[in-house]
Amino acid sequence: QYQYDFELTGYIPLIDMKLIMVLNQFFSTSEVIETGTVNRNDYICTQEQLFFNDQCQNILDEYYERNLNESKKGRATSLGGIERLRGYPEGRFFDEHTNFRGIEFRYYFDSVDLDFDIIFAKGFLAEFQIAGFYEQGTVSPSLDKNFWNNFKDSYGLGIRLITGSAVARIDVGFSDEGSATTAYWDYPF
């Protein structure tokens, strides 16, 4: 399969370069070049399995059909986790097409010059940042009207430590399924 990702990000300074609004639109799609293979023989119950569970073959038949259908589909970039829809677990939503949009307000505190050298980064401490974000995303097997209407929401707050060589961040995102905390190096978008 091929996977195509398209991303557009804009930065709009709002208050003396201290508050920056970041807008992000992301679209991912996939194209199947060659259908995968699913071996039917891998989904046959043994006599022993049937003895312990007489529904074994029905369960494996359903599993086989699902995997056979999945082998014909592509998979675009998933939603949920460290970059998109941070209020959900990593990889929570996936299908053949992905649509995501997000807005983040990043407030920069005054910079501090402090030399440091630790295992994974060195340089100087540049800035602290606090961010509030709101995101929407959807996945779909087709590009019909539901793809453009059926969005899941995520919102939250984050703190960032920006150095000359890296950005460390902790984000707490909320959604209708609960919350998720992300600790990661780099911006989400």
Coordinates of C-alpha atoms in Angstrom, one line a residue:
Q1 CA 0.0 0.0 0.0
Y2 CA 0.9 3.6 -0.4
Q3 CA 0.2 6.2 2.2
Y4 CA 0.0 9.9 1.4
D5 CA 0.1 12.6 4.1
F6 CA -0.6 16.2 3.5
E7 CA -0.1 18.8 6.3
L8 CA -0.4 22.6 6.4
T9 CA 0.6 24.6 9.5
G10 CA 0.3 28.3 10.1
Y11 CA 1.8 30.5 12.8
I12 CA 0.1 33.8 13.7
P13 CA 1.7 36.1 16.3
L14 CA -0.9 37.7 18.6
I15 CA 0.8 39.6 21.4
D16 CA 4.4 40.9 21.0
M17 CA 5.6 37.4 19.8
K18 CA 4.7 36.1 23.3
L19 CA 1.4 34.5 22.3
I20 CA 1.4 32.5 19.0
M21 CA -1.7 30.9 17.5
V22 CA -0.8 27.7 15.6
L23 CA -3.2 26.3 13.1
N24 CA -2.8 22.8 11.6
Q25 CA -4.7 20.9 8.9
F26 CA -3.7 17.3 8.3
F27 CA -5.0 14.9 5.7
S28 CA -3.9 11.3 5.2
T29 CA -5.1 8.7 2.7
S30 CA -3.9 5.3 1.5
E31 CA -4.0 3.3 -1.7
V32 CA -3.8 -0.5 -1.9
I33 CA -1.5 -1.6 -4.6
E34 CA -1.6 -5.4 -3.9
T35 CA -4.2 -7.1 -1.6
G36 CA -2.8 -9.0 1.3
T37 CA -3.2 -12.7 1.7
V38 CA -5.0 -14.4 4.6
N39 CA -4.5 -18.2 4.8
R40 CA -7.9 -19.9 5.6
N41 CA -6.0 -22.9 7.1
D42 CA -4.8 -20.7 10.0
Y43 CA -8.5 -20.3 11.1
I44 CA -9.5 -23.9 11.6
C45 CA -10.2 -25.2 15.1
T46 CA -8.6 -28.4 16.3
Q47 CA -10.7 -31.2 17.8
E48 CA -9.3 -30.3 21.2
Q49 CA -10.3 -26.7 20.9
L50 CA -13.8 -27.7 19.8
F51 CA -14.1 -30.0 22.8
F52 CA -13.5 -27.1 25.2
N53 CA -15.5 -24.6 23.2
D54 CA -18.1 -25.7 20.7
Q55 CA -18.3 -22.1 19.3
C56 CA -14.6 -22.1 18.4
Q57 CA -15.1 -22.5 14.7
N58 CA -17.8 -19.7 14.6
I59 CA -15.4 -17.4 16.4
L60 CA -12.5 -18.2 14.0
D61 CA -14.8 -17.8 11.0
E62 CA -15.7 -14.3 12.1
Y63 CA -12.0 -13.5 12.8
Y64 CA -11.0 -14.9 9.3
E65 CA -13.7 -12.7 7.5
R66 CA -12.6 -9.6 9.4
N67 CA -8.9 -10.2 8.6
L68 CA -9.8 -11.0 5.0
N69 CA -11.7 -7.6 4.7
E70 CA -8.9 -5.7 6.4
S71 CA -6.3 -7.2 4.0
K72 CA -8.1 -5.4 1.1
K73 CA -8.0 -2.0 2.8
G74 CA -5.2 0.6 3.2
R75 CA -4.4 2.3 6.4
A76 CA -3.8 6.1 6.7
T77 CA -2.1 7.8 9.6
S78 CA -3.9 7.0 12.8
L79 CA -5.4 9.5 15.3
G80 CA -4.9 9.6 19.0
G81 CA -1.7 9.9 21.0
I82 CA 1.3 12.1 20.9
E83 CA 0.5 14.3 17.8
R84 CA -3.1 14.3 16.9
L85 CA -6.2 14.0 19.2
R86 CA -4.0 14.0 22.3
G87 CA -7.0 13.2 24.6
Y88 CA -7.2 9.6 23.2
P89 CA -4.7 6.7 23.5
E90 CA -2.0 6.3 20.8
G91 CA -3.5 4.9 17.5
R92 CA -7.1 4.9 18.8
F93 CA -8.7 5.7 15.4
F94 CA -7.6 4.4 12.1
D95 CA -9.0 3.6 8.6
E96 CA -8.3 4.3 5.0
H97 CA -8.6 8.1 5.2
T98 CA -7.8 10.6 8.1
N99 CA -8.8 14.2 8.5
F100 CA -7.5 16.3 11.4
R101 CA -7.5 20.0 12.3
G102 CA -6.1 21.6 15.4
I103 CA -5.5 25.0 17.0
E104 CA -3.0 25.7 19.7
F105 CA -2.2 28.9 21.6
R106 CA 1.4 28.9 22.8
Y107 CA 2.5 31.5 25.4
Y108 CA 6.3 32.1 25.7
F109 CA 7.7 33.2 29.0
D110 CA 10.9 35.3 29.1
S111 CA 14.0 33.3 28.0
V112 CA 16.7 32.2 30.5
D113 CA 20.3 31.6 29.5
L114 CA 21.5 28.6 31.5
D115 CA 24.2 26.2 30.1
F116 CA 23.5 22.5 30.6
D117 CA 24.8 19.1 29.4
I118 CA 22.7 16.1 30.2
I119 CA 22.6 12.7 28.5
F120 CA 20.1 13.4 25.7
A121 CA 20.5 17.2 25.3
K122 CA 22.9 20.0 25.8
G123 CA 22.9 23.7 25.1
F124 CA 21.1 26.5 26.9
L125 CA 17.7 26.8 28.3
A126 CA 15.9 29.1 26.0
E127 CA 12.3 29.3 27.1
F128 CA 9.3 27.9 28.9
Q129 CA 6.0 27.7 27.2
I130 CA 2.5 27.0 28.2
A131 CA 0.0 25.9 25.5
G132 CA -3.8 25.3 25.3
F133 CA -5.1 23.3 22.4
Y134 CA -8.3 22.1 20.7
E135 CA -8.4 19.4 18.1
Q136 CA -10.9 17.6 15.9
G137 CA -10.3 14.5 13.8
T138 CA -12.1 11.8 11.9
V139 CA -11.3 8.6 10.0
S140 CA -13.3 6.8 7.3
P141 CA -13.2 4.0 4.8
S142 CA -14.4 6.4 2.1
L143 CA -14.4 10.1 1.3
D144 CA -18.2 10.5 1.5
K145 CA -20.1 13.2 3.5
N146 CA -19.5 11.4 6.8
F147 CA -15.8 11.9 6.4
W148 CA -16.2 15.6 6.6
N149 CA -18.8 15.6 9.4
N150 CA -18.1 12.9 11.9
F151 CA -15.4 14.4 14.1
K152 CA -14.1 13.5 17.5
D153 CA -12.8 16.3 19.8
S154 CA -9.9 16.7 22.1
Y155 CA -8.7 19.6 24.2
G156 CA -6.1 20.3 26.9
L157 CA -3.1 22.0 28.2
G158 CA 0.6 21.5 27.9
I159 CA 3.9 22.8 29.2
R160 CA 7.1 22.9 27.2
L161 CA 10.8 23.4 27.8
I162 CA 12.5 24.8 24.8
T163 CA 16.2 24.5 24.5
G164 CA 18.7 25.2 21.7
S165 CA 18.6 21.5 20.7
A166 CA 15.1 20.1 21.6
V167 CA 11.6 20.7 22.8
A168 CA 10.4 18.7 25.8
R169 CA 6.7 18.7 26.4
I170 CA 4.0 17.3 28.7
D171 CA 0.5 17.6 27.4
V172 CA -2.7 16.6 29.2
G173 CA -5.6 16.0 26.7
F174 CA -9.2 15.4 27.4
S175 CA -11.9 13.7 25.3
D176 CA -15.3 12.0 25.7
E177 CA -13.4 8.8 26.5
G178 CA -11.3 10.3 29.4
S179 CA -7.9 11.8 29.4
A180 CA -4.4 11.0 28.3
T181 CA -1.0 12.5 29.3
T182 CA 1.8 12.8 26.8
A183 CA 5.5 13.3 27.6
Y184 CA 7.5 13.7 24.4
W185 CA 10.4 15.4 22.6
D186 CA 9.1 17.7 19.9
Y187 CA 6.0 19.7 19.0
P188 CA 2.8 17.9 18.1
F189 CA 2.6 20.0 14.9

